[in-house]
Amino acid sequence: MSQHYVAIATYTAKPDTADRVAQRLPLLAEASRQEEGNISYSIARDLERPNVFTIVEVYRDEEAFTAHRESAHFASIGKMQIIPMLESRVVVGYSGDGVIE
């Protein structure tokens, strides 16, 4: 058993930007998975609303998540490329307790 931090983000892309968001999210995921405190990072695209994406991120602790949000790749890919193409963005943090494999 171990403590960890889970962030679940829901990104709703503007209808005309959904495919571009879908192309950039894997770039952000790949860079994020290389972070020292990252345990996992997954992206899912809503089958009925293809402009909605759910991102599930697991980090060693909240400090690791904060470091992620301050990283150069989050600034360049997330803040500068993806976020401007969104209608909305909701990020909720959770304290996790369990086995992470």
GROMACS .gro file of N, CA and C in nm:
model
  303
    1MET      N    1   0.085  -0.118   0.000
    1MET     CA    2   0.000   0.000   0.000
    1MET      C    3   0.089   0.124   0.000
    2SER      N    4   0.047   0.226  -0.075
    2SER     CA    5   0.123   0.349  -0.077
    2SER      C    6   0.030   0.467  -0.103
    3GLN      N    7   0.069   0.580  -0.048
    3GLN     CA    8  -0.005   0.703  -0.073
    3GLN      C    9   0.040   0.759  -0.208
    4HIS      N   10  -0.051   0.820  -0.278
    4HIS     CA   11  -0.017   0.886  -0.403
    4HIS      C   12  -0.119   0.995  -0.430
    5TYR      N   13  -0.095   1.074  -0.532
    5TYR     CA   14  -0.183   1.185  -0.570
    5TYR      C   15  -0.239   1.156  -0.708
    6VAL      N   16  -0.370   1.168  -0.721
    6VAL     CA   17  -0.437   1.143  -0.849
    6VAL      C   18  -0.503   1.273  -0.895
    7ALA      N   19  -0.478   1.310  -1.018
    7ALA     CA   20  -0.545   1.425  -1.079
    7ALA      C   21  -0.628   1.374  -1.195
    8ILE      N   22  -0.754   1.413  -1.197
    8ILE     CA   23  -0.842   1.378  -1.308
    8ILE      C   24  -0.885   1.508  -1.373
    9ALA      N   25  -0.848   1.522  -1.499
    9ALA     CA   26  -0.878   1.643  -1.573
    9ALA      C   27  -0.978   1.612  -1.683
   10THR      N   28  -1.073   1.701  -1.700
   10THR     CA   29  -1.168   1.691  -1.811
   10THR      C   30  -1.146   1.813  -1.899
   11TYR      N   31  -1.104   1.787  -2.021
   11TYR     CA   32  -1.081   1.892  -2.119
   11TYR      C   33  -1.192   1.887  -2.221
   12THR      N   34  -1.260   1.998  -2.242
   12THR     CA   35  -1.361   2.007  -2.347
   12THR      C   36  -1.307   2.102  -2.453
   13ALA      N   37  -1.275   2.045  -2.567
   13ALA     CA   38  -1.218   2.123  -2.677
   13ALA      C   39  -1.328   2.198  -2.750
   14LYS      N   40  -1.291   2.311  -2.808
   14LYS     CA   41  -1.382   2.379  -2.899
   14LYS      C   42  -1.407   2.280  -3.013
   15PRO      N   43  -1.530   2.272  -3.064
   15PRO     CA   44  -1.561   2.169  -3.165
   15PRO      C   45  -1.464   2.165  -3.284
   16ASP      N   46  -1.418   2.280  -3.328
   16ASP     CA   47  -1.329   2.282  -3.445
   16ASP      C   48  -1.183   2.254  -3.411
   17THR      N   49  -1.152   2.234  -3.282
   17THR     CA   50  -1.013   2.208  -3.243
   17THR      C   51  -0.992   2.069  -3.184
   18ALA      N   52  -1.097   1.990  -3.174
   18ALA     CA   53  -1.088   1.860  -3.104
   18ALA      C   54  -0.980   1.769  -3.161
   19ASP      N   55  -0.970   1.760  -3.292
   19ASP     CA   56  -0.870   1.671  -3.351
   19ASP      C   57  -0.728   1.722  -3.325
   20ARG      N   58  -0.710   1.853  -3.323
   20ARG     CA   59  -0.577   1.907  -3.292
   20ARG      C   60  -0.540   1.884  -3.146
   21VAL      N   61  -0.639   1.895  -3.056
   21VAL     CA   62  -0.614   1.862  -2.915
   21VAL      C   63  -0.576   1.715  -2.904
   22ALA      N   64  -0.649   1.630  -2.976
   22ALA     CA   65  -0.622   1.485  -2.972
   22ALA      C   66  -0.481   1.454  -3.022
   23GLN      N   67  -0.427   1.531  -3.112
   23GLN     CA   68  -0.291   1.510  -3.162
   23GLN      C   69  -0.186   1.556  -3.062
   24ARG      N   70  -0.214   1.661  -2.986
   24ARG     CA   71  -0.116   1.717  -2.894
   24ARG      C   72  -0.114   1.649  -2.757
   25LEU      N   73  -0.227   1.597  -2.713
   25LEU     CA   74  -0.231   1.533  -2.581
   25LEU      C   75  -0.129   1.419  -2.566
   26PRO      N   76  -0.110   1.333  -2.665
   26PRO     CA   77  -0.007   1.228  -2.649
   26PRO      C   78   0.134   1.285  -2.633
   27LEU      N   79   0.162   1.399  -2.691
   27LEU     CA   80   0.293   1.463  -2.672
   27LEU      C   81   0.311   1.506  -2.527
   28LEU      N   82   0.206   1.563  -2.470
   28LEU     CA   83   0.211   1.603  -2.330
   28LEU      C   84   0.222   1.480  -2.240
   29ALA      N   85   0.147   1.375  -2.273
   29ALA     CA   86   0.151   1.253  -2.192
   29ALA      C   87   0.291   1.191  -2.193
   30GLU      N   88   0.351   1.182  -2.308
   30GLU     CA   89   0.484   1.120  -2.319
   30GLU      C   90   0.588   1.196  -2.236
   31ALA      N   91   0.585   1.328  -2.246
   31ALA     CA   92   0.680   1.408  -2.168
   31ALA      C   93   0.650   1.396  -2.019
   32SER      N   94   0.524   1.393  -1.982
   32SER     CA   95   0.485   1.384  -1.841
   32SER      C   96   0.525   1.250  -1.780
   33ARG      N   97   0.516   1.144  -1.858
   33ARG     CA   98   0.554   1.011  -1.808
   33ARG      C   99   0.703   1.002  -1.774
   34GLN      N  100   0.782   1.094  -1.827
   34GLN     CA  101   0.926   1.095  -1.800
   34GLN      C  102   0.960   1.168  -1.670
   35GLU      N  103   0.864   1.236  -1.611
   35GLU     CA  104   0.889   1.310  -1.487
   35GLU      C  105   0.919   1.213  -1.374
   36GLU      N  106   1.010   1.253  -1.288
   36GLU     CA  107   1.052   1.167  -1.177
   36GLU      C  108   0.936   1.125  -1.088
   37GLY      N  109   0.842   1.213  -1.061
   37GLY     CA  110   0.732   1.182  -0.970
   37GLY      C  111   0.608   1.124  -1.034
   38ASN      N  112   0.610   1.105  -1.166
   38ASN     CA  113   0.492   1.052  -1.235
   38ASN      C  114   0.488   0.900  -1.226
   39ILE      N  115   0.371   0.847  -1.192
   39ILE     CA  116   0.350   0.702  -1.186
   39ILE      C  117   0.277   0.656  -1.312
   40SER      N  118   0.176   0.732  -1.355
   40SER     CA  119   0.106   0.699  -1.479
   40SER      C  120   0.033   0.822  -1.532
   41TYR      N  121   0.003   0.817  -1.660
   41TYR     CA  122  -0.065   0.928  -1.728
   41TYR      C  123  -0.142   0.867  -1.844
   42SER      N  124  -0.275   0.875  -1.839
   42SER     CA  125  -0.355   0.817  -1.947
   42SER      C  126  -0.459   0.917  -1.996
   43ILE      N  127  -0.493   0.902  -2.123
   43ILE     CA  128  -0.588   0.991  -2.189
   43ILE      C  129  -0.699   0.906  -2.249
   44ALA      N  130  -0.822   0.952  -2.235
   44ALA     CA  131  -0.935   0.886  -2.299
   44ALA      C  132  -1.020   0.992  -2.368
   45ARG      N  133  -1.070   0.956  -2.486
   45ARG     CA  134  -1.157   1.046  -2.562
   45ARG      C  135  -1.298   0.992  -2.556
   46ASP      N  136  -1.392   1.078  -2.521
   46ASP     CA  137  -1.532   1.039  -2.508
   46ASP      C  138  -1.585   0.990  -2.642
   47LEU      N  139  -1.647   0.873  -2.641
   47LEU     CA  140  -1.698   0.813  -2.765
   47LEU      C  141  -1.820   0.885  -2.819
   48GLU      N  142  -1.900   0.943  -2.731
   48GLU     CA  143  -2.022   1.012  -2.775
   48GLU      C  144  -2.002   1.161  -2.794
   49ARG      N  145  -1.904   1.217  -2.728
   49ARG     CA  146  -1.871   1.360  -2.741
   49ARG      C  147  -1.722   1.369  -2.770
   50PRO      N  148  -1.683   1.357  -2.896
   50PRO     CA  149  -1.541   1.347  -2.930
   50PRO      C  150  -1.457   1.472  -2.901
   51ASN      N  151  -1.520   1.578  -2.855
   51ASN     CA  152  -1.441   1.695  -2.816
   51ASN      C  153  -1.413   1.696  -2.665
   52VAL      N  154  -1.450   1.587  -2.594
   52VAL     CA  155  -1.427   1.578  -2.450
   52VAL      C  156  -1.321   1.471  -2.423
   53PHE      N  157  -1.222   1.509  -2.344
   53PHE     CA  158  -1.110   1.421  -2.309
   53PHE      C  159  -1.099   1.412  -2.158
   54THR      N  160  -1.072   1.292  -2.109
   54THR     CA  161  -1.045   1.273  -1.967
   54THR      C  162  -0.901   1.227  -1.953
   55ILE      N  163  -0.830   1.294  -1.866
   55ILE     CA  164  -0.689   1.263  -1.842
   55ILE      C  165  -0.678   1.219  -1.696
   56VAL      N  166  -0.619   1.102  -1.674
   56VAL     CA  167  -0.599   1.051  -1.539
   56VAL      C  168  -0.448   1.044  -1.515
   57GLU      N  169  -0.403   1.123  -1.419
   57GLU     CA  170  -0.261   1.132  -1.387
   57GLU      C  171  -0.238   1.084  -1.244
   58VAL      N  172  -0.137   1.003  -1.224
   58VAL     CA  173  -0.103   0.957  -1.089
   58VAL      C  174   0.042   0.997  -1.063
   59TYR      N  175   0.061   1.063  -0.949
   59TYR     CA  176   0.192   1.111  -0.908
   59TYR      C  177   0.228   1.058  -0.770
   60ARG      N  178   0.354   1.056  -0.742
   60ARG     CA  179   0.406   1.010  -0.613
   60ARG      C  180   0.340   1.087  -0.498
   61ASP      N  181   0.324   1.219  -0.516
   61ASP     CA  182   0.262   1.304  -0.414
   61ASP      C  183   0.218   1.435  -0.479
   62GLU      N  184   0.153   1.518  -0.400
   62GLU     CA  185   0.102   1.645  -0.455
   62GLU      C  186   0.214   1.735  -0.503
   63GLU      N  187   0.329   1.728  -0.438
   63GLU     CA  188   0.444   1.809  -0.481
   63GLU      C  189   0.490   1.770  -0.621
   64ALA      N  190   0.485   1.641  -0.652
   64ALA     CA  191   0.522   1.596  -0.787
   64ALA      C  192   0.424   1.649  -0.890
   65PHE      N  193   0.296   1.655  -0.854
   65PHE     CA  194   0.196   1.711  -0.946
   65PHE      C  195   0.221   1.860  -0.966
   66THR      N  196   0.254   1.929  -0.858
   66THR     CA  197   0.286   2.072  -0.869
   66THR      C  198   0.406   2.093  -0.961
   67ALA      N  199   0.508   2.008  -0.946
   67ALA     CA  200   0.627   2.017  -1.032
   67ALA      C  201   0.587   1.994  -1.178
   68HIS      N  202   0.495   1.902  -1.202
   68HIS     CA  203   0.445   1.877  -1.338
   68HIS      C  204   0.385   2.005  -1.395
   69ARG      N  205   0.302   2.070  -1.319
   69ARG     CA  206   0.233   2.190  -1.368
   69ARG      C  207   0.329   2.307  -1.389
   70GLU      N  208   0.448   2.298  -1.330
   70GLU     CA  209   0.549   2.402  -1.347
   70GLU      C  210   0.657   2.363  -1.447
   71SER      N  211   0.642   2.247  -1.511
   71SER     CA  212   0.744   2.197  -1.604
   71SER      C  213   0.743   2.273  -1.736
   72ALA      N  214   0.856   2.268  -1.803
   72ALA     CA  215   0.869   2.335  -1.934
   72ALA      C  216   0.775   2.273  -2.037
   73HIS      N  217   0.760   2.140  -2.035
   73HIS     CA  218   0.672   2.078  -2.136
   73HIS      C  219   0.526   2.109  -2.110
   74PHE      N  220   0.484   2.123  -1.983
   74PHE     CA  221   0.346   2.162  -1.957
   74PHE      C  222   0.322   2.304  -2.005
   75ALA      N  223   0.421   2.391  -1.985
   75ALA     CA  224   0.408   2.529  -2.032
   75ALA      C  225   0.399   2.535  -2.184
   76SER      N  226   0.488   2.465  -2.252
   76SER     CA  227   0.492   2.477  -2.398
   76SER      C  228   0.382   2.399  -2.469
   77ILE      N  229   0.350   2.280  -2.421
   77ILE     CA  230   0.247   2.200  -2.488
   77ILE      C  231   0.110   2.226  -2.427
   78GLY      N  232   0.102   2.219  -2.295
   78GLY     CA  233  -0.027   2.235  -2.229
   78GLY      C  234  -0.078   2.378  -2.233
   79LYS      N  235  -0.005   2.470  -2.172
   79LYS     CA  236  -0.051   2.607  -2.161
   79LYS      C  237  -0.053   2.683  -2.293
   80MET      N  238   0.048   2.662  -2.376
   80MET     CA  239   0.058   2.742  -2.498
   80MET      C  240  -0.016   2.681  -2.617
   81GLN      N  241  -0.027   2.549  -2.622
   81GLN     CA  242  -0.090   2.486  -2.738
   81GLN      C  243  -0.230   2.432  -2.710
   82ILE      N  244  -0.244   2.350  -2.606
   82ILE     CA  245  -0.371   2.281  -2.582
   82ILE      C  246  -0.476   2.371  -2.516
   83ILE      N  247  -0.442   2.432  -2.405
   83ILE     CA  248  -0.540   2.508  -2.328
   83ILE      C  249  -0.610   2.617  -2.410
   84PRO      N  250  -0.541   2.689  -2.497
   84PRO     CA  251  -0.613   2.789  -2.578
   84PRO      C  252  -0.719   2.729  -2.672
   85MET      N  253  -0.712   2.599  -2.698
   85MET     CA  254  -0.810   2.535  -2.786
   85MET      C  255  -0.929   2.476  -2.710
   86LEU      N  256  -0.936   2.501  -2.580
   86LEU     CA  257  -1.041   2.442  -2.499
   86LEU      C  258  -1.155   2.539  -2.471
   87GLU      N  259  -1.276   2.481  -2.461
   87GLU     CA  260  -1.391   2.556  -2.411
   87GLU      C  261  -1.387   2.559  -2.259
   88SER      N  262  -1.348   2.444  -2.200
   88SER     CA  263  -1.340   2.437  -2.054
   88SER      C  264  -1.237   2.334  -2.013
   89ARG      N  265  -1.194   2.349  -1.888
   89ARG     CA  266  -1.093   2.259  -1.831
   89ARG      C  267  -1.120   2.249  -1.682
   90VAL      N  268  -1.144   2.127  -1.635
   90VAL     CA  269  -1.168   2.104  -1.493
   90VAL      C  270  -1.067   2.001  -1.446
   91VAL      N  271  -0.994   2.035  -1.339
   91VAL     CA  272  -0.894   1.944  -1.282
   91VAL      C  273  -0.929   1.924  -1.135
   92VAL      N  274  -0.942   1.797  -1.095
   92VAL     CA  275  -0.975   1.764  -0.956
   92VAL      C  276  -0.864   1.674  -0.902
   93GLY      N  277  -0.816   1.705  -0.784
   93GLY     CA  278  -0.711   1.626  -0.721
   93GLY      C  279  -0.768   1.535  -0.614
   94TYR      N  280  -0.708   1.417  -0.601
   94TYR     CA  281  -0.751   1.317  -0.504
   94TYR      C  282  -0.630   1.259  -0.433
   95SER      N  283  -0.651   1.222  -0.310
   95SER     CA  284  -0.550   1.147  -0.237
   95SER      C  285  -0.575   1.000  -0.261
   96GLY      N  286  -0.475   0.930  -0.311
   96GLY     CA  287  -0.491   0.788  -0.339
   96GLY      C  288  -0.422   0.704  -0.233
   97ASP      N  289  -0.474   0.587  -0.212
   97ASP     CA  290  -0.415   0.496  -0.117
   97ASP      C  291  -0.437   0.355  -0.172
   98GLY      N  292  -0.331   0.293  -0.213
   98GLY     CA  293  -0.346   0.159  -0.269
   98GLY      C  294  -0.220   0.117  -0.342
   99VAL      N  295  -0.226   0.001  -0.397
   99VAL     CA  296  -0.113  -0.055  -0.469
   99VAL      C  297  -0.111   0.002  -0.610
  100ILE      N  298   0.002   0.053  -0.650
  100ILE     CA  299   0.022   0.104  -0.785
  100ILE      C  300   0.123   0.012  -0.851
  101GLU      N  301   0.086  -0.045  -0.964
  101GLU     CA  302   0.178  -0.135  -1.035
  101GLU      C  303   0.224  -0.073  -1.163
   0.00000   0.00000   0.00000
